[in-house]
Amino acid sequence: MAAVGAGVLSTVEHSTAPLPGNVHWLLAGALAVAAASVAGLYRTLEIRLTYPARYRTTAATLAGSASLIVVVGVTGWGAKGTLVGM
């Protein structure tokens, strides 16, 4: 989360210029790791045994989100292209 904060701060500070490559990868990588970590943490919850379909869907959605974050990070669409893609 600290890496995401640093990436967002750098993005806001340099909002008029294209993102440097290292900031671009910092943001994409940190967000993908965060989403994948939450998906992994869901597997440790005891309540997921009560509602297995709900937690299986949520974990799959988060894993898919992590993959999409990496794809968007690799393509370098930029902020405008990313918003259009959503």
Short mmCIF file of C-alpha atoms in Angstrom, two decimals:
data_model
loop_
_atom_site.label_atom_id
_atom_site.label_comp_id
_atom_site.label_asym_id
_atom_site.label_seq_id
_atom_site.Cartn_x
_atom_site.Cartn_y
_atom_site.Cartn_z
CA MET A 1 0.00 0.00 0.00
CA ALA A 2 2.93 2.31 0.66
CA ALA A 3 4.13 1.71 -2.90
CA VAL A 4 0.68 2.58 -4.26
CA GLY A 5 0.71 5.79 -2.23
CA ALA A 6 4.15 6.73 -3.55
CA GLY A 7 3.07 6.02 -7.12
CA VAL A 8 -0.10 8.07 -6.79
CA LEU A 9 1.82 10.96 -5.21
CA SER A 10 4.31 10.95 -8.07
CA THR A 11 1.46 10.78 -10.59
CA VAL A 12 -0.30 13.76 -9.03
CA GLU A 13 2.90 15.80 -8.78
CA HIS A 14 3.68 15.24 -12.47
CA SER A 15 0.11 15.19 -13.78
CA THR A 16 0.87 17.27 -16.87
CA ALA A 17 3.75 15.04 -18.06
CA PRO A 18 3.64 11.39 -19.13
CA LEU A 19 4.42 8.94 -16.35
CA PRO A 20 8.03 7.83 -16.17
CA GLY A 21 8.52 4.10 -16.72
CA ASN A 22 9.54 3.36 -13.14
CA VAL A 23 6.46 5.08 -11.68
CA HIS A 24 4.28 3.33 -14.23
CA TRP A 25 5.57 -0.10 -13.19
CA LEU A 26 5.49 0.80 -9.49
CA LEU A 27 1.79 1.62 -9.68
CA ALA A 28 0.78 -1.33 -11.85
CA GLY A 29 2.86 -3.83 -9.89
CA ALA A 30 1.81 -2.60 -6.45
CA LEU A 31 -1.88 -2.57 -7.35
CA ALA A 32 -1.69 -6.05 -8.88
CA VAL A 33 0.09 -7.43 -5.81
CA ALA A 34 -2.47 -5.79 -3.51
CA ALA A 35 -5.43 -7.29 -5.41
CA ALA A 36 -3.79 -10.73 -5.58
CA SER A 37 -2.95 -10.58 -1.86
CA VAL A 38 -6.54 -9.84 -0.90
CA ALA A 39 -7.66 -12.76 -3.10
CA GLY A 40 -5.19 -14.98 -1.26
CA LEU A 41 -6.30 -13.71 2.13
CA TYR A 42 -9.89 -14.69 1.33
CA ARG A 43 -8.75 -18.31 1.36
CA THR A 44 -7.85 -17.99 5.05
CA LEU A 45 -11.27 -16.79 6.21
CA GLU A 46 -13.31 -19.33 8.12
CA ILE A 47 -16.61 -17.73 7.08
CA ARG A 48 -15.89 -18.60 3.44
CA LEU A 49 -16.91 -22.17 4.30
CA THR A 50 -20.41 -20.89 5.08
CA TYR A 51 -20.79 -19.09 1.73
CA PRO A 52 -18.38 -20.90 -0.61
CA ALA A 53 -19.88 -19.66 -3.89
CA ARG A 54 -19.75 -16.01 -2.84
CA TYR A 55 -16.13 -16.15 -1.68
CA ARG A 56 -15.03 -18.24 -4.67
CA THR A 57 -16.54 -15.62 -7.00
CA THR A 58 -14.96 -12.77 -5.07
CA ALA A 59 -11.52 -14.40 -5.07
CA ALA A 60 -11.77 -15.11 -8.80
CA THR A 61 -12.83 -11.53 -9.49
CA LEU A 62 -9.89 -10.16 -7.53
CA ALA A 63 -7.47 -12.50 -9.29
CA GLY A 64 -8.90 -11.38 -12.63
CA SER A 65 -8.56 -7.76 -11.56
CA ALA A 66 -4.90 -8.32 -10.72
CA SER A 67 -4.37 -9.77 -14.20
CA LEU A 68 -6.14 -6.85 -15.86
CA ILE A 69 -4.07 -4.38 -13.86
CA VAL A 70 -0.91 -5.97 -15.19
CA VAL A 71 -2.28 -5.89 -18.76
CA VAL A 72 -3.15 -2.20 -18.48
CA GLY A 73 0.29 -1.56 -16.97
CA VAL A 74 2.02 -3.31 -19.85
CA THR A 75 0.05 -1.58 -22.58
CA GLY A 76 0.82 1.90 -21.31
CA TRP A 77 -2.58 3.30 -22.24
CA GLY A 78 -2.14 6.22 -19.90
CA ALA A 79 -4.84 7.73 -17.72
CA LYS A 80 -7.24 8.70 -20.50
CA GLY A 81 -7.01 5.35 -22.27
CA THR A 82 -7.43 3.47 -19.01
CA LEU A 83 -10.59 5.40 -18.16
CA VAL A 84 -11.99 4.78 -21.64
CA GLY A 85 -11.19 1.08 -21.24
CA MET A 86 -13.19 0.89 -18.03
#
